[in-house]
Coordinates of C-alpha atoms in Angstrom, one line a residue:
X104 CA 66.7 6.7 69.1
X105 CA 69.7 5.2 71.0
X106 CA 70.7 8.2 74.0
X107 CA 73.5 5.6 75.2
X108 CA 76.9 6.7 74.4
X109 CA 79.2 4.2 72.8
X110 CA 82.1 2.7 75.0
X111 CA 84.4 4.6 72.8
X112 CA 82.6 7.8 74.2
X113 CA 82.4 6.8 77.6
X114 CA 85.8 5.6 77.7
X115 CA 87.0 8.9 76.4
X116 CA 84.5 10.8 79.1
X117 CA 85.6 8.6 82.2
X118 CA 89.4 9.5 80.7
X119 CA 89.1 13.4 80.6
X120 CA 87.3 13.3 83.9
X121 CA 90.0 11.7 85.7
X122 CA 92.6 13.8 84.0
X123 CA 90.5 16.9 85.0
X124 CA 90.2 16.1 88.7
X125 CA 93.9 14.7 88.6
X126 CA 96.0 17.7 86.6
X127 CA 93.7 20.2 86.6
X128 CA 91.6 20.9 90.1
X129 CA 94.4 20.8 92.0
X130 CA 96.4 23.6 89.9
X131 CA 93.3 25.9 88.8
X132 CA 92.5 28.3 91.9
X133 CA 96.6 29.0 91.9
X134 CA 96.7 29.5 87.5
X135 CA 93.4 31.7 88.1
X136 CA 95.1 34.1 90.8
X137 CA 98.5 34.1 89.3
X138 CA 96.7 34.7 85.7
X139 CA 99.6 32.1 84.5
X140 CA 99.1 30.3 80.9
X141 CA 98.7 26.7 81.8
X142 CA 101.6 25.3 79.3
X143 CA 102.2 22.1 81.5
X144 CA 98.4 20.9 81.0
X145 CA 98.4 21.8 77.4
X146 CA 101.5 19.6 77.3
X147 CA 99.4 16.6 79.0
X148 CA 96.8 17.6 76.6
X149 CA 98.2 16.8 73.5
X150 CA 100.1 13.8 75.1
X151 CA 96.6 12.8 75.1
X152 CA 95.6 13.0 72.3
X153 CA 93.0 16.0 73.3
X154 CA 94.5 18.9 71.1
X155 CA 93.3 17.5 67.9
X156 CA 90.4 14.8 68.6
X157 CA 88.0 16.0 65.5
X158 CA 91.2 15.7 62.9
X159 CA 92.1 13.0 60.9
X160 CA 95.2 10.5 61.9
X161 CA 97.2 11.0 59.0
X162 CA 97.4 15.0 60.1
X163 CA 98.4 14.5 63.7
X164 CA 95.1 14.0 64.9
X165 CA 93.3 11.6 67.2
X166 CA 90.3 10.8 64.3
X167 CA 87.6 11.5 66.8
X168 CA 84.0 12.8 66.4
X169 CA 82.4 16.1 67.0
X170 CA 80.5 14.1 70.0
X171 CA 83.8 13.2 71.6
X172 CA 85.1 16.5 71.4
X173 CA 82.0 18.0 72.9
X174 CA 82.5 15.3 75.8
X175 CA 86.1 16.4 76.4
X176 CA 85.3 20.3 76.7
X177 CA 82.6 19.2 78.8
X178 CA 84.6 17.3 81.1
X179 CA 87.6 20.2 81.3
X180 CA 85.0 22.8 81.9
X181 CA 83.5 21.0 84.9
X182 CA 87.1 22.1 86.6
X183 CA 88.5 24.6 85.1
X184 CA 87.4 26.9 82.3
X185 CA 90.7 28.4 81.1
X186 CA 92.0 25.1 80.4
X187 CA 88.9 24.3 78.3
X188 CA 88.9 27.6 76.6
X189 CA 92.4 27.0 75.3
X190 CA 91.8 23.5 74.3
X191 CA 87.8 24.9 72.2
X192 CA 89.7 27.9 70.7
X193 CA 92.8 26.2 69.2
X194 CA 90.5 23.3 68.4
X195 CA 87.4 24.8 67.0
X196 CA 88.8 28.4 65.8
X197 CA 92.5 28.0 65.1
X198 CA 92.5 24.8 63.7
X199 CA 89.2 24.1 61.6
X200 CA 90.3 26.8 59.5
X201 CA 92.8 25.1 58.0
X202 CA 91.8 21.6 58.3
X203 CA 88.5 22.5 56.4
X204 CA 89.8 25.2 53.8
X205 CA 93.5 24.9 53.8
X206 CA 95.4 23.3 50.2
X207 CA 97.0 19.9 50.7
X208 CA 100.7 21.7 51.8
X209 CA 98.7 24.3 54.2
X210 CA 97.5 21.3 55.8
X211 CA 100.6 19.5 56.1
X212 CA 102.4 22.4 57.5
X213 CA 100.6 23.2 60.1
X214 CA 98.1 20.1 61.2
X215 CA 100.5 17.6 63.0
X216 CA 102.0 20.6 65.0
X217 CA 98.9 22.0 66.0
X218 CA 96.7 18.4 67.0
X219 CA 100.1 17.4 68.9
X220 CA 99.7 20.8 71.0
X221 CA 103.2 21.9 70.2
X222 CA 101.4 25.0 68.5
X223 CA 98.3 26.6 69.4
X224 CA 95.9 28.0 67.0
X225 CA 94.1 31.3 66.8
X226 CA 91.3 32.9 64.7
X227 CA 91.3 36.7 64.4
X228 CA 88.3 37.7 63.4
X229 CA 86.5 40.3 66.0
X230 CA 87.8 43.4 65.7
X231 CA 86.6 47.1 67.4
X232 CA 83.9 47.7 65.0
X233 CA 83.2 43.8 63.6
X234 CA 82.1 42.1 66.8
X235 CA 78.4 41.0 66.3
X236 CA 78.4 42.4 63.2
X237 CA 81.0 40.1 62.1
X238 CA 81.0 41.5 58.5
X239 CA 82.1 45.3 59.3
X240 CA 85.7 44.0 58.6
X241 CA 88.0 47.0 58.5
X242 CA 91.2 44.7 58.4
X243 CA 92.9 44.9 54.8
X244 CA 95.4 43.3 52.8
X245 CA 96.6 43.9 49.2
X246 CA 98.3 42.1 47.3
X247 CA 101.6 43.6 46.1
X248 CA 104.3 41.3 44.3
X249 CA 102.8 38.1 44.8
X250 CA 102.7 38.7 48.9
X251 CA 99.6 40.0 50.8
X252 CA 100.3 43.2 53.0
X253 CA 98.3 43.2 56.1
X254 CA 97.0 46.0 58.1
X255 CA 94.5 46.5 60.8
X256 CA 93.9 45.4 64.4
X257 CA 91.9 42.1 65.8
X258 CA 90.6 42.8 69.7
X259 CA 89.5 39.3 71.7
X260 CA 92.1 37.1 70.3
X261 CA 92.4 33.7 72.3
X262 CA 95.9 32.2 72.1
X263 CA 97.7 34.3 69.8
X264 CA 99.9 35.6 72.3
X265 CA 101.9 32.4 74.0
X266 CA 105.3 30.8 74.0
X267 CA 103.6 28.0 71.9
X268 CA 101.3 30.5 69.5
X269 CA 102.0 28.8 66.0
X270 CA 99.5 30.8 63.4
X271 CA 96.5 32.6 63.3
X272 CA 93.8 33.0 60.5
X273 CA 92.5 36.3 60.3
X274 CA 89.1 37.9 58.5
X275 CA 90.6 40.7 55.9
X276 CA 88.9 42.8 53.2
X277 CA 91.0 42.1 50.2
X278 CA 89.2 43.9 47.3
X279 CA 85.3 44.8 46.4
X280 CA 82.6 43.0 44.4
X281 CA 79.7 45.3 42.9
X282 CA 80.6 47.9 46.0
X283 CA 80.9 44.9 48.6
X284 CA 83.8 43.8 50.9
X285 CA 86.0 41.2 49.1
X286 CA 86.6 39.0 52.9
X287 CA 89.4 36.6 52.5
X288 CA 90.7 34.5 55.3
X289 CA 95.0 34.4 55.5
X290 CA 97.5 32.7 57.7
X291 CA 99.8 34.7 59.6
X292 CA 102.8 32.7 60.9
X293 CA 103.8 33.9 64.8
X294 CA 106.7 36.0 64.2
X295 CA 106.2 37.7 61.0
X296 CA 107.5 40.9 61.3
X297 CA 104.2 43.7 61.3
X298 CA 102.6 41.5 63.7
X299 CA 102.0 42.4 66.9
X300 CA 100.1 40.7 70.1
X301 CA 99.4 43.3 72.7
X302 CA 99.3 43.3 76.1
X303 CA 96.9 41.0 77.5
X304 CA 93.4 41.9 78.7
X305 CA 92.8 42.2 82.5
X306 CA 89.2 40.2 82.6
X307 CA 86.4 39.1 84.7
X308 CA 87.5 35.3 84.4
X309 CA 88.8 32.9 81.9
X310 CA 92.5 34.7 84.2
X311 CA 94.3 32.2 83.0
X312 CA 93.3 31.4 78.8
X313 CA 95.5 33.9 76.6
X314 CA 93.2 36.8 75.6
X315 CA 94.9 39.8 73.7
X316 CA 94.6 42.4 70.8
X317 CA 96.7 42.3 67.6
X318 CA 98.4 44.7 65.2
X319 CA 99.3 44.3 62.1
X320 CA 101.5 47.2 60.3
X321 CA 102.5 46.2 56.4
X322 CA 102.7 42.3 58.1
X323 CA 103.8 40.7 54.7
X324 CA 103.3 36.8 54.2
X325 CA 103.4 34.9 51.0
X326 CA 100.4 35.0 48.3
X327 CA 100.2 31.3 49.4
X328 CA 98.8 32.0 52.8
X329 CA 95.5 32.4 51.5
X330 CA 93.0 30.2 53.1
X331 CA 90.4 28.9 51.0
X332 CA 89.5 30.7 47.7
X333 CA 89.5 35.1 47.2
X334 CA 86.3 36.1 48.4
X335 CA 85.3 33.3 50.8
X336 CA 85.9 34.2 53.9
X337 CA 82.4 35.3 55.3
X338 CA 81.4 32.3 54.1
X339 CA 84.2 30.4 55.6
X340 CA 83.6 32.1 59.3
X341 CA 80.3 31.5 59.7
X342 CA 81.0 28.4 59.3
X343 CA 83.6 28.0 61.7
X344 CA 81.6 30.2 64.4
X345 CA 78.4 27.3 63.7
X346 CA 81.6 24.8 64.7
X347 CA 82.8 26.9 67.7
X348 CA 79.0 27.2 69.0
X349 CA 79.4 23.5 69.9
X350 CA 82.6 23.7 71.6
X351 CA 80.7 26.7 73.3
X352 CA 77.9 25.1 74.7
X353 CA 79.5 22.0 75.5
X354 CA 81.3 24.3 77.9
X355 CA 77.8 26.2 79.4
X356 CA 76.8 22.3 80.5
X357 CA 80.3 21.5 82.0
X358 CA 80.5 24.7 83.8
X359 CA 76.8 24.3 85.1
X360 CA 77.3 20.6 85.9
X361 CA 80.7 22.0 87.6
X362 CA 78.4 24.3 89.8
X363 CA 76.0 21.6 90.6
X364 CA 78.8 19.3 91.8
X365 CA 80.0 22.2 93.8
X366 CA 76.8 22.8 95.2
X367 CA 75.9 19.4 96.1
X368 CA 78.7 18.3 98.0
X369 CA 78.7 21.3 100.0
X370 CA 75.1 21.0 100.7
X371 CA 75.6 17.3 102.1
X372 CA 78.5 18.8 104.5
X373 CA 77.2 21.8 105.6
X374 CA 75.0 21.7 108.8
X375 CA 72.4 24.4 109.8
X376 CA 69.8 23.3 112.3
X377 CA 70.8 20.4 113.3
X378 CA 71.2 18.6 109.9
X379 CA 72.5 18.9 106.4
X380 CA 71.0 21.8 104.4
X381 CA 70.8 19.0 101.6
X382 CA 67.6 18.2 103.7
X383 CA 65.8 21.5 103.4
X384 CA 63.2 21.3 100.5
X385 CA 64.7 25.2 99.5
X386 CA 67.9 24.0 98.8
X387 CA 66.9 20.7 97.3
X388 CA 64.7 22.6 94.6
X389 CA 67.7 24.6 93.4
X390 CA 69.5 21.4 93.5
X391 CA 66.6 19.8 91.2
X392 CA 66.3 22.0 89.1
X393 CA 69.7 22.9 87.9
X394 CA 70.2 18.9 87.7
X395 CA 67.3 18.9 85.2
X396 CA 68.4 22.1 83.3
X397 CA 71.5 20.5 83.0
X398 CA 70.6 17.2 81.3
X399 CA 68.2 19.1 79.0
X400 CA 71.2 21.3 77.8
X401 CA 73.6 18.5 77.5
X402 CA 71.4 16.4 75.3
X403 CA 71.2 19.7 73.4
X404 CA 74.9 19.9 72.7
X405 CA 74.8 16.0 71.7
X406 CA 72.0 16.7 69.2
X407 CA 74.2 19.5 67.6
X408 CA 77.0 17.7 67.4
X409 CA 75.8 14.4 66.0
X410 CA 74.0 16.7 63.4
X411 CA 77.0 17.7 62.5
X412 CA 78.9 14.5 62.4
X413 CA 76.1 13.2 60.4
X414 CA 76.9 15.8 58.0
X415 CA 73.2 17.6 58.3
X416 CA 72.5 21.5 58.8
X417 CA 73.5 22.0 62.5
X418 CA 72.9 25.9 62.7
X419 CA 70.1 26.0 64.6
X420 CA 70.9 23.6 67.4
X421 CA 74.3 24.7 67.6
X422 CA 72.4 27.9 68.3
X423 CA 69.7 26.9 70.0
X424 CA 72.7 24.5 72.1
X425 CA 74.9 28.0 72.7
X426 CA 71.9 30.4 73.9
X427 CA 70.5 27.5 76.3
X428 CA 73.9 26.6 78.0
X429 CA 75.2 30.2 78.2
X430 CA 72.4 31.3 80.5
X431 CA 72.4 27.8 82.6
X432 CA 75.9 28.4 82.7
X433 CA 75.5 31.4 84.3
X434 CA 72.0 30.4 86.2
X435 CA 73.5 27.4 88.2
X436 CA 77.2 29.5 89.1
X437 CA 75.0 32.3 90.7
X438 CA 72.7 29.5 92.8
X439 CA 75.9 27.5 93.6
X440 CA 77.4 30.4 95.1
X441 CA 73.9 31.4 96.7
X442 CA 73.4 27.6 98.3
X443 CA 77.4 28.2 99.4
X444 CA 76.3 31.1 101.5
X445 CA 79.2 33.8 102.3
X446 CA 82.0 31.1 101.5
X447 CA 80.9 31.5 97.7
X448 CA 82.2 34.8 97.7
X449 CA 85.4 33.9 98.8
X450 CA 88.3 33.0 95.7
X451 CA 88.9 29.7 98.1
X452 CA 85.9 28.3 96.7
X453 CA 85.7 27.0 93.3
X454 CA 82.4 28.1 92.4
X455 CA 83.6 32.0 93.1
X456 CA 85.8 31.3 90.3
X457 CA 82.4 29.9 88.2
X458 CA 80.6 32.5 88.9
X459 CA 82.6 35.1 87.4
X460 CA 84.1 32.3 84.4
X461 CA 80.6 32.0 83.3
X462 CA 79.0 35.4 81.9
X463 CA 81.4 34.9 78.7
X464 CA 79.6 32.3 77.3
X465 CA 76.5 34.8 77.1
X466 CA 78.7 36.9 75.2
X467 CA 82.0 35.0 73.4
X468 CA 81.2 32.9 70.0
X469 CA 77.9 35.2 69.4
X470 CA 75.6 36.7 72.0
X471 CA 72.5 35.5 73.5
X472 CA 70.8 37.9 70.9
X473 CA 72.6 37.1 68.1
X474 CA 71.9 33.2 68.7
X475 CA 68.4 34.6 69.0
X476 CA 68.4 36.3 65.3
X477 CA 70.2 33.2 64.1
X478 CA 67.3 30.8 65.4
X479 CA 64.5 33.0 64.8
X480 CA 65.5 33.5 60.9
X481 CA 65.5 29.5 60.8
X482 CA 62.2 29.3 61.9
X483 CA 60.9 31.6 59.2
X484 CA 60.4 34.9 61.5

């Protein structure tokens, strides 16, 4: 059992760090106040290489593994959560989709736009009444003269509302089987007329990651759009939320190890008594154990995605991966902003902006309890 990364990996790592600390910390209290879509990173981003690492070359894509994709996310969450938000949705949700059940001219359409970062992806699946019970779909569309007419309303969107929003792949009920929901998945170009983005939400954190509802009123789009096979699209999203779960919890460790960086530095400058509060054994045991929380979650997430890359059942740790980072996520913002004292209340501060970024990823790609149903039916219970 080899727990080295390659140099490829490293080199990749050392490269998003630097581009985090360089582009993004200086810019991410100032596009968190303003709530103002970071299109300039997202730029650098796919100038990178970063908007499509998991996709093959020949689409656009950098031909990277799902370890190196955890790495980046990792590294982008450490600064600035938004910015790694943008990067997992459009990579994970918006375009997995398509690379995994889009036809050959689905895939050529839309690939090379979307791993460049000229266009962002979206998935529209949660809608009012379908959020952990992802299969209460209430979203239709029939097909009428070879096109498939769309109605219903998505809530939670990520990214479908930008300048740069290129498509989005919605959950739909498009018939019944024996009494049960027909769910297809279909491609709806940005700009189709019957399709709406609404205002965006006014949220807790992630101020500035696109997050929006969408309408869809008779939105007509080619029989063609159809992703994947009639029928498949429960099938299909589970699948893609296993994926996402990754890109999830690869952010709970960068946001933690964000909030221990945070909190150590400031512990080594602060004075109190005559010497640095790194020195009092209270502060040092938050310090340890949120170091060791940490490095247990991150091998976690590695785990998951080599499973994955290994092509094995990776379910369960992505689950098991998800529900541990989520609450370290949140653990070590709340004891970063304790060890910071008043000044971690104050939007100055980084970990201010932590503390409220990280209660999401309790909640977003599957809550704590349904990652706990997920694990607990894989263990038999």
């Amino acid at each position: 059992m080899d727990f080295d990364l390659s140099d490829d990996h490293r080199l990749l790592r050392d490269t998003v760090r630097d581009f985090a600390n360089q582009e993004v910390a200086p810019v991410a209290e100032a596009l968190d106040h303003e709530k103002r879509f970071p299109y300039e990173i997202v730029q650098k981003l796919g100038g990178l290489g970063l908007m499509g690492i998991p996709f093959p070359e020949e689409y656009g894509g950098s031909g990277g593994d799902s370890l190196a994709y955890a790495l980046a996310v990792e590294e982008l969450t450490r600064v600035d959560s938004s910015v790694a938000i943008t990067l997992c949705a459009h990579t994970s949700l918006g375009t997995q989709p398509i690379y995994l059940f889009g036809n050959e001219e689905q895939k050529r359409e839309w690939l090379p736009q979307l791993c460049s970062g000229a266009k962002l992806g979206a998935f529209g699946l949660t809608e009012p009444e379908a959020g952990s019970d992802a299969g209460n779909v209430k979203t239709r569309a029939a097909l009428r003269d070879g096109n498939w007419v769309v109605d219903g309303a998505k809530q939670f969107i990520t990214n479908a509302g930008t300048d740069i929003s290129g498509v989005v792949a919605i959950t739909a009920v498009t018939g019944e089987n024996d009494g049960r929901k027909e769910i297809s998945n279909i491609l709806i170009p940005n700009g189709t007329p019957g399709y709406e983005q609404g205002t965006p939400y006014r949220k807790m954190g992630w101020n500035a990651s696109d997050t929006r509802p969408l309408t869809f009123t008779e939105c007509t789009v080619p029989e063609e759009n159809l992703l994947g096979p009639r029928g498949n699209g429960f099938k299909q999203f589970l699948h893609i939320l296993d994926i996402g779960r990754i890109g999830v919890a690869a952010m709970g460790v960068g946001l933690a190890q964000g909030a221990l960086d945070q909190a150590l530095a400031y512990a080594k400058d602060r004075q109190a008594f005559g010497q640095s509060i790194s020195k009092f054994q209270a502060i040092q045991g938050k310090l340890a154990d949120m170091a060791t929380e940490i490095e247990a979650g991150r091998l976690l997430v590695y785990k998951a995605a080599m499973e994955k890359d290994l092509g094995r059942n990776f379910s369960l740790t992505a689950a098991q991966a998800k529900l541990k980072t989520g609450r370290l996520a949140v653990r070590c913002a709340e004891e970063a902003v304790q060890i910071h004292g008043g000044y971690g209340y104050i939007e100055e501060y980084p970990v201010c902006r932590m503390y409220r970024d990280a209660k999401i990823l309790t909640i977003g790609e599957g809550t704590d309890e349904v990652q706990q149903m997920v694990i607990a039916r894989a263990l038999g219970a």
